[in-house]
Short mmCIF file of C-alpha atoms in Angstrom, two decimals:
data_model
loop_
_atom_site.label_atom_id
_atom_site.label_comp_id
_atom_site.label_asym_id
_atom_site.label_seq_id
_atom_site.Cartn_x
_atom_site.Cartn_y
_atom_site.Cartn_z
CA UNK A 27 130.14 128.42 208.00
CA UNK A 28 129.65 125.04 209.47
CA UNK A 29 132.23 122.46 210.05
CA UNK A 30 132.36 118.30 209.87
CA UNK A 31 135.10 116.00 210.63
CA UNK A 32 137.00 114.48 208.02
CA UNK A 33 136.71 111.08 207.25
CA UNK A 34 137.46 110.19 211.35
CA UNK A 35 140.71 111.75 211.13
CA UNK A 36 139.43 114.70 213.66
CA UNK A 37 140.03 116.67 211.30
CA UNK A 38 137.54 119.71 211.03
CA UNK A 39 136.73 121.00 207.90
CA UNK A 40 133.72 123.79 206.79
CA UNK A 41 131.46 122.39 204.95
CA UNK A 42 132.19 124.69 201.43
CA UNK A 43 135.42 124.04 200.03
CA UNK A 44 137.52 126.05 198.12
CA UNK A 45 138.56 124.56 194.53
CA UNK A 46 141.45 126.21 192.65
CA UNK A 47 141.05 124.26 189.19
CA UNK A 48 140.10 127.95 187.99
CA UNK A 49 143.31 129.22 189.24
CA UNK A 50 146.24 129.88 186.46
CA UNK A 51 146.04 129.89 182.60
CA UNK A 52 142.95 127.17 182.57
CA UNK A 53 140.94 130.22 184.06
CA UNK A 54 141.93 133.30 185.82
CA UNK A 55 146.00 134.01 185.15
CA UNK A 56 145.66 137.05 187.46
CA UNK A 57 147.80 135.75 190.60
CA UNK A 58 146.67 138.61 192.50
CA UNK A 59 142.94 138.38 191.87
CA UNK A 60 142.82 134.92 192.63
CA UNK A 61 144.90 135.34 196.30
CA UNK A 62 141.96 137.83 196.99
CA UNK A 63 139.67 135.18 196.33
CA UNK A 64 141.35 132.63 198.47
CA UNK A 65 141.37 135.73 201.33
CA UNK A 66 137.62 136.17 200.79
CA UNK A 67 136.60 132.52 201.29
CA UNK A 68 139.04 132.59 204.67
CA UNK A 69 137.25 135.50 205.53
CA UNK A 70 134.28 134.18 205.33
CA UNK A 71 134.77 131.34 207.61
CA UNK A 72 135.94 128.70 204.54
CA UNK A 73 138.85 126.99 205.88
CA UNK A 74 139.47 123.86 203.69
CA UNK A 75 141.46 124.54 200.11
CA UNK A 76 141.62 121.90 197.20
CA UNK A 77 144.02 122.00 194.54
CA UNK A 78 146.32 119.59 192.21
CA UNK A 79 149.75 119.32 190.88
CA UNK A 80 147.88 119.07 187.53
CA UNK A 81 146.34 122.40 187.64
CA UNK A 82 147.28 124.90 184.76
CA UNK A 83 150.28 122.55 184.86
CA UNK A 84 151.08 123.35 188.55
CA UNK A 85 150.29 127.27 188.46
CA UNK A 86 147.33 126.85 190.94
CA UNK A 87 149.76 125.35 193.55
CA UNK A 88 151.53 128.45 193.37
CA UNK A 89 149.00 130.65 193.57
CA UNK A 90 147.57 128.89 196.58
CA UNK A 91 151.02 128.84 198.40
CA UNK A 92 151.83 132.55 197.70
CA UNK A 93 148.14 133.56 199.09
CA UNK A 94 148.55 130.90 202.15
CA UNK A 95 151.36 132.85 203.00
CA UNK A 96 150.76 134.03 206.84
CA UNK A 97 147.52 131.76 207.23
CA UNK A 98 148.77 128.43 206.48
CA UNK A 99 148.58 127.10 209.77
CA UNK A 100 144.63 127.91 210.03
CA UNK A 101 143.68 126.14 206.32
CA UNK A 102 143.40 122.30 205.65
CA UNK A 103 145.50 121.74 202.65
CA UNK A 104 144.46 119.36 200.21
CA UNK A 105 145.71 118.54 196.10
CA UNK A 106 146.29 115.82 194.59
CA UNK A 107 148.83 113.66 192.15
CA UNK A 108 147.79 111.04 189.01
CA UNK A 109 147.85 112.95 186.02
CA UNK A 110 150.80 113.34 183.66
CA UNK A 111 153.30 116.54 184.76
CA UNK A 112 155.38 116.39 181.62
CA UNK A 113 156.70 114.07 178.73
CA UNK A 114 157.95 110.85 178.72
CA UNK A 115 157.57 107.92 181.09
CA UNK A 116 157.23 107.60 184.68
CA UNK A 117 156.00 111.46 184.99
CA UNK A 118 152.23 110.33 186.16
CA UNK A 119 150.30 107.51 187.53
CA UNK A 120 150.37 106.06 191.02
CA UNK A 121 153.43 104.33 191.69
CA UNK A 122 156.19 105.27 194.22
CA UNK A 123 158.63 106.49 192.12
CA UNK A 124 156.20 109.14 191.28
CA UNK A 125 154.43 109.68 194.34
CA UNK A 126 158.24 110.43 195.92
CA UNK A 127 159.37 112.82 193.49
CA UNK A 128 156.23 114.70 192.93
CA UNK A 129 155.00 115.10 196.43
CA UNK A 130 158.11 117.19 197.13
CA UNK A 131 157.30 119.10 194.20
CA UNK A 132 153.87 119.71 195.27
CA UNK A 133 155.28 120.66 198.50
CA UNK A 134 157.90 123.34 196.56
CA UNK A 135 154.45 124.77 195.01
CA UNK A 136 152.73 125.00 197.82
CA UNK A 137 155.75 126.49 199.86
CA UNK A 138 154.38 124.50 202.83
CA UNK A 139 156.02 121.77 204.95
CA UNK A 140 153.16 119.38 204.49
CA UNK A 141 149.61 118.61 202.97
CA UNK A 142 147.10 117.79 205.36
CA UNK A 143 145.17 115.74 202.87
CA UNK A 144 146.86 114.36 199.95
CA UNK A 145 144.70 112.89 197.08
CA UNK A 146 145.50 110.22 194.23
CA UNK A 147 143.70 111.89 191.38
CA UNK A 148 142.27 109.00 189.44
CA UNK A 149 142.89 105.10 189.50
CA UNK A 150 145.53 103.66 188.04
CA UNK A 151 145.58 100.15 186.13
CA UNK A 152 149.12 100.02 186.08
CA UNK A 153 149.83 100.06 189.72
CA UNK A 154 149.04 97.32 191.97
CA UNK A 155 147.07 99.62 194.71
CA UNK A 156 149.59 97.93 197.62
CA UNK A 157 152.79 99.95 195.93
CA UNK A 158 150.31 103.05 196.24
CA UNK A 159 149.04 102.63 199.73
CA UNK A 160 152.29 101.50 201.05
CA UNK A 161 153.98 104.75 199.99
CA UNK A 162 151.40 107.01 200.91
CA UNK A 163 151.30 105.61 204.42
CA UNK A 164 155.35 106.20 204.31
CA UNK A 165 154.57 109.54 203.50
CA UNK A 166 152.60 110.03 206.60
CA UNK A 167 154.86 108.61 208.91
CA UNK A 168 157.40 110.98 207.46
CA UNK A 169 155.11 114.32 208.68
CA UNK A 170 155.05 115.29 204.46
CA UNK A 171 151.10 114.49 204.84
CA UNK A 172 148.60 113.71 207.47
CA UNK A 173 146.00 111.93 205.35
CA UNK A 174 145.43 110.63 201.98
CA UNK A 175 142.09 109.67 199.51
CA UNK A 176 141.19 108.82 196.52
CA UNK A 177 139.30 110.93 193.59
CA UNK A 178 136.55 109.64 191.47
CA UNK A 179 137.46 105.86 192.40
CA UNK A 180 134.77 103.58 191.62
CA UNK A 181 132.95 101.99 194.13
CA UNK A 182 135.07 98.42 193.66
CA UNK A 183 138.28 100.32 193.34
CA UNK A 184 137.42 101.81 196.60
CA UNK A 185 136.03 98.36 198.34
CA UNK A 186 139.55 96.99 197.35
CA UNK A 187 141.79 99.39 198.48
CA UNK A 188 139.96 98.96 202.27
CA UNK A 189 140.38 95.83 201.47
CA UNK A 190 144.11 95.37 200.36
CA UNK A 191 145.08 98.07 203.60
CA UNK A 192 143.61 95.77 206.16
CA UNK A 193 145.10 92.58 204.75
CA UNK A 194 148.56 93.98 204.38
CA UNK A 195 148.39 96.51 207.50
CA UNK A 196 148.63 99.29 205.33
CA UNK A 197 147.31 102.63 205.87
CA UNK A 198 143.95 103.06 204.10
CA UNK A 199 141.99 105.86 201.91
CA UNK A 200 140.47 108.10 204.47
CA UNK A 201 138.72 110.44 201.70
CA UNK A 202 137.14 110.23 198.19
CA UNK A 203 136.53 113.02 196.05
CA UNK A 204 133.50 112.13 193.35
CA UNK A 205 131.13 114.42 190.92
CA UNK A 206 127.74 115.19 192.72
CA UNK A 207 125.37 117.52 191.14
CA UNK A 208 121.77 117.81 190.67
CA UNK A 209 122.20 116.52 187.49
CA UNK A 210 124.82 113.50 188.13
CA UNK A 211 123.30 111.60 190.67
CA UNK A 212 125.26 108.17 190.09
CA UNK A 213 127.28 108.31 193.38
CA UNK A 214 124.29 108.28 195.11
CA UNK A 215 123.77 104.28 193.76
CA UNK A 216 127.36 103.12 195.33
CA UNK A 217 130.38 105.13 196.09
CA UNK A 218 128.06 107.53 198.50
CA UNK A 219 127.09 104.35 200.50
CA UNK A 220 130.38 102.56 200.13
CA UNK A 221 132.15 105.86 201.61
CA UNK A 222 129.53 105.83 204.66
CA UNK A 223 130.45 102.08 205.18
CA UNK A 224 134.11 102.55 205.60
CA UNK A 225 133.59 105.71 207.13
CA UNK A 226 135.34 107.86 204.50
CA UNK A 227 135.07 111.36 204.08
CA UNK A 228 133.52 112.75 200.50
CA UNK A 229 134.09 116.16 199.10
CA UNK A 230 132.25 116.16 195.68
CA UNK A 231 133.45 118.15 193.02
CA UNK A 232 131.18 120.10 189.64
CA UNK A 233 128.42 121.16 191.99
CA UNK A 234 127.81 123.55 189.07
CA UNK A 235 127.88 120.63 186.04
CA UNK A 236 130.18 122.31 184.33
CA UNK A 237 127.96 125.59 184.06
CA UNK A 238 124.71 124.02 183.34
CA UNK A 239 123.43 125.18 186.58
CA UNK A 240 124.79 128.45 186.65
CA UNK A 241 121.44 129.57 184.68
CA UNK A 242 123.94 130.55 181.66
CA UNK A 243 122.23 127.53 179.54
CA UNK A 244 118.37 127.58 179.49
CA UNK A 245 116.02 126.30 177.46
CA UNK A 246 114.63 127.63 173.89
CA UNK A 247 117.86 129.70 174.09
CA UNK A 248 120.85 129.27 171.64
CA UNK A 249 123.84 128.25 173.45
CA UNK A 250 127.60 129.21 171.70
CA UNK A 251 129.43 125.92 171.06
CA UNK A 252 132.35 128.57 169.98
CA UNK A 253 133.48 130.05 173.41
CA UNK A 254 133.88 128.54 176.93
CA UNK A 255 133.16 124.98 178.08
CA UNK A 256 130.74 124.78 175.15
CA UNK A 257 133.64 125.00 172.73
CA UNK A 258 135.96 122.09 174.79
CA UNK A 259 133.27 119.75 174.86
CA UNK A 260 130.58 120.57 172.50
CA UNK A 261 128.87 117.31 171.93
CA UNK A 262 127.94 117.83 175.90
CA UNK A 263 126.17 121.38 175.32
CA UNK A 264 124.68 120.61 171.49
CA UNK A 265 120.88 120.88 171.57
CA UNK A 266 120.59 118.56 169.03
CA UNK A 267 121.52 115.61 170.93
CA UNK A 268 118.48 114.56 172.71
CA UNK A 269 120.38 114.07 176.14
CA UNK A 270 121.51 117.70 176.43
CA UNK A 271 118.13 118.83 175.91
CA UNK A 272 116.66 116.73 178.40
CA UNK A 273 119.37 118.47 180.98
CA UNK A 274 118.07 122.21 179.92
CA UNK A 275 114.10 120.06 180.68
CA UNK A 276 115.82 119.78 184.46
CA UNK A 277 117.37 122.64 184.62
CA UNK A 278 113.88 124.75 184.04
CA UNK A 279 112.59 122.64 186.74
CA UNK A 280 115.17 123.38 188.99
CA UNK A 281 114.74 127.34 188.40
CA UNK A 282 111.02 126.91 189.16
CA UNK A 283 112.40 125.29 192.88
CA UNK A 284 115.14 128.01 193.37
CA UNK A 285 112.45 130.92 192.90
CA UNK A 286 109.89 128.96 195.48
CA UNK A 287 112.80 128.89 197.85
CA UNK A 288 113.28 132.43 196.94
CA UNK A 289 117.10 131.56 196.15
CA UNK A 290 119.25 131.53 193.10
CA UNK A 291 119.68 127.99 190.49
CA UNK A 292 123.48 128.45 192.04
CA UNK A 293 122.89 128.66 195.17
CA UNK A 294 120.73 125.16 195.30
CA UNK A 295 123.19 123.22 193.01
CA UNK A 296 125.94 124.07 195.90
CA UNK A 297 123.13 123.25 198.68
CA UNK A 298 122.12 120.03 196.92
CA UNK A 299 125.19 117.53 197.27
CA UNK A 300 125.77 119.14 201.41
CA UNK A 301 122.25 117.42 202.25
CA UNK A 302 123.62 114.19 201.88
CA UNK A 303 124.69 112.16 204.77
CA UNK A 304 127.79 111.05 202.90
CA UNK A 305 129.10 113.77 202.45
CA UNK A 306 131.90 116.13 204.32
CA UNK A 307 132.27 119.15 201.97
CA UNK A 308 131.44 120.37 198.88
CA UNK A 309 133.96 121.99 196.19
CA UNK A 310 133.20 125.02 194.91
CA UNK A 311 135.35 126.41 192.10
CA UNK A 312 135.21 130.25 191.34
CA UNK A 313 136.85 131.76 188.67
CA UNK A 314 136.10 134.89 190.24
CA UNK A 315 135.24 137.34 193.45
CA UNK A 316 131.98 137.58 192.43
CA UNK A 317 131.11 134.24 191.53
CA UNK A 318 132.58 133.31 194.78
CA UNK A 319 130.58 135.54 196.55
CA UNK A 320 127.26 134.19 194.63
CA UNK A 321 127.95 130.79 195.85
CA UNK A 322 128.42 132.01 199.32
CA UNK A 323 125.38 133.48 199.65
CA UNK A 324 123.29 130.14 199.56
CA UNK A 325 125.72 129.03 202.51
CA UNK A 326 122.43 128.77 205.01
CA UNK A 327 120.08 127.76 202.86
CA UNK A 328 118.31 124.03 203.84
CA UNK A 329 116.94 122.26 201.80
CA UNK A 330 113.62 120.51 203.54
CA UNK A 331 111.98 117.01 202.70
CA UNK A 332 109.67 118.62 200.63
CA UNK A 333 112.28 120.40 198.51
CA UNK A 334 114.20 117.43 198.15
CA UNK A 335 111.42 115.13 196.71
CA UNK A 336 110.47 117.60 194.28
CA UNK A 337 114.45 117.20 193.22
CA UNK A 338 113.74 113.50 193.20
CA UNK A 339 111.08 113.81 191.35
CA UNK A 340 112.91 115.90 188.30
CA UNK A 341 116.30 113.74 188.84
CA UNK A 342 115.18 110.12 190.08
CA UNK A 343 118.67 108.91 193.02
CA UNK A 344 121.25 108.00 191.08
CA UNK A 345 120.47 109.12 188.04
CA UNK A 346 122.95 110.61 185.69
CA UNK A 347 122.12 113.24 183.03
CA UNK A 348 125.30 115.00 182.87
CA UNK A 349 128.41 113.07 183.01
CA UNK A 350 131.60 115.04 184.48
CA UNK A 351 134.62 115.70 182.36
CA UNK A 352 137.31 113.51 183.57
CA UNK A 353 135.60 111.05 185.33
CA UNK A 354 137.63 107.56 184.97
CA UNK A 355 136.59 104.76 183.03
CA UNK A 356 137.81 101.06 183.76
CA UNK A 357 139.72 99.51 181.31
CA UNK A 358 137.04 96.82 180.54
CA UNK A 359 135.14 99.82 178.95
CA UNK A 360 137.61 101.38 176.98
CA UNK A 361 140.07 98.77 175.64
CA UNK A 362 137.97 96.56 173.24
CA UNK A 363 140.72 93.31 173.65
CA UNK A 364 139.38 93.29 177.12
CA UNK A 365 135.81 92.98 175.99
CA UNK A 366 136.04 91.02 172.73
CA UNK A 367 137.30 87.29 172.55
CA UNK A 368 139.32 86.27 169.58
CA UNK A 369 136.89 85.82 166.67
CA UNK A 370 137.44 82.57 166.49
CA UNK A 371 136.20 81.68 170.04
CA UNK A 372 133.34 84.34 169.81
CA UNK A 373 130.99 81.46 168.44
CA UNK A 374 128.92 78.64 170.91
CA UNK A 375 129.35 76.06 168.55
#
């Protein structure tokens, strides 16, 4: 397993990451089964974790912290706060009240002293991004974490938070976390370039797009719409929407690449986002031992020029065909007032 600094912290982290969104009631509730996949990706020279307080509602923190038990000192630690931990106000977003409380929570989970990287989940509107910066930076300088980033910020979100930290002093983002796949290539047009810029680390996350390059979903093939991912989103996997089928039209393309390279459709969706420049490390999320060790196996494969252009050629650079679950939309898209004028200024004369 290789190894590349984080985001100029000197940090070194390998190159495959370890996600744990499959740990808990989400995926696999077996506690046990999932420690022995968090042993197996030590093992195997894997020693960067990612998790959230969000999680199966906080269940994969545990996990993690009972199998980190003993080996803490050797893994870089990373999760994450944003999303909503319970009812009622004030239990989510990105201000300091909540950053406070539920770092120390995190920290309970975990049953670790600190988090070496400590990630704000998704933007939020509400919070002017100086009252987020300033107390992550206290939380630094308090030994709770050693460095913080951002998830699935935007490029301009990210551009001002560099921004804001250098006018006010403040501590800045040292990390973003964004989807990269073969088949969601829209960092690639600015948040891959704005990370280099600033000199930010990236891990990406949904390598896999959500299954559709596991080589479960092919083309011609009926796919369930009752059962799995299929059945929680199933306008993204229905045939009869003309964009899912043109994803299945990539994914036989990619197949046809994986058997020239004489490796699996897994195993190049995992190599795909590490070729980048950009990026640090790339998440991968098993549910399982065995999927785990699938993904491990394309570890040392490279992907050459030639390989790459034929990618290029399925999947033009920042093109999206897939778009991740979760991935934050600015208000200006999703609250019509904010796009609409009153009707009666909506006419020129």
């Amino acid at each position: 397993m290789r190894y590349r600094v984080l985001g100029g912290t000197g940090i070194e982290v390998s190159v495959h990451c370890l996600g744990t969104m499959m740990f808990g009631a989400v995926g696999n509730p077996d506690h046990d089964a999932c420690a022995r996949i968090v042993h197996a990706a030590l093992d195997a020279g894997v020693n960067f974790v990612d998790t959230a307080d969000m999680y199966s509602a906080g269940e994969s923190e545990e996990i993690v912290g009972k199998a980190l038990e003993g080996r803490r000192d050797d893994v870089v630690l990373a999760t994450k706060v944003h999303f909503p931990m319970g009812a009622g106000p004030n239990r989510g977003g990105n201000s300091r009240r909540w950053i406070v409380q539920e770092v120390e929570a995190s920290l309970r989970r975990l049953r670790t002293d600190w988090i070496d990287l400590y990630q704000v989940h998704r933007p939020d509107p509400r919070t002017d991004i100086e009252e987020t910066l300033g107390v992550l930076g206290d939380l630094v300088r308090e030994g709770k974490i050693r460095a913080f980033g951002c998830s699935t910020f935007p490029a301009e979100e990210i551009v001002e938070a560099q921004h804001v930290a250098e006018r006010r002093g403040l501590q800045r983002f040292r990390t973003e976390q964004p989807p990269y796949s073969l088949l969601a290539r829209g960092a690639e047009t600015s948040v891959l370039p704005v990370a280099r810029r600033y000199g930010m680390g990236v891990l990406t996350w949904s390598p896999l797009a959500s299954g559709f390059l596991t080589g479960r979903y092919r083309k011609d093939r009926p796919i369930d719409l009752s059962s799995g991912r299929a059945a929680l989103t199933p306008a993204r996997f229905d045939l009869a929407i003309p964009g899912n089928a043109a994803k299945l039209d990539a994914v036989e393309e990619f197949v046809r690449l994986a058997d020239d390279l004489g490796c699996t459709l897994p195993e190049l969706a995992v190599a795909f986002p590490a070729a980048h420049p950009a990026v640090t490390s790339v998440i991968i999320g098993p549910r399982t031992s065995d999927q785990l060790e699938s993904l491990l196996k394309g570890a040392s494969l490279v992907l050459d020029d030639a390989a790459l252009d034929r990618i290029d050629a399925v999947v033009p650079p920042g093109t999206d065909l897939y778009r991740a679950d979760g991935v934050w939309r600015p208000q200006a898209l999703t609250d019509p007032a904010l796009r609409r004028r009153p009707v009666g200024e909506r006419a020129a004369g």
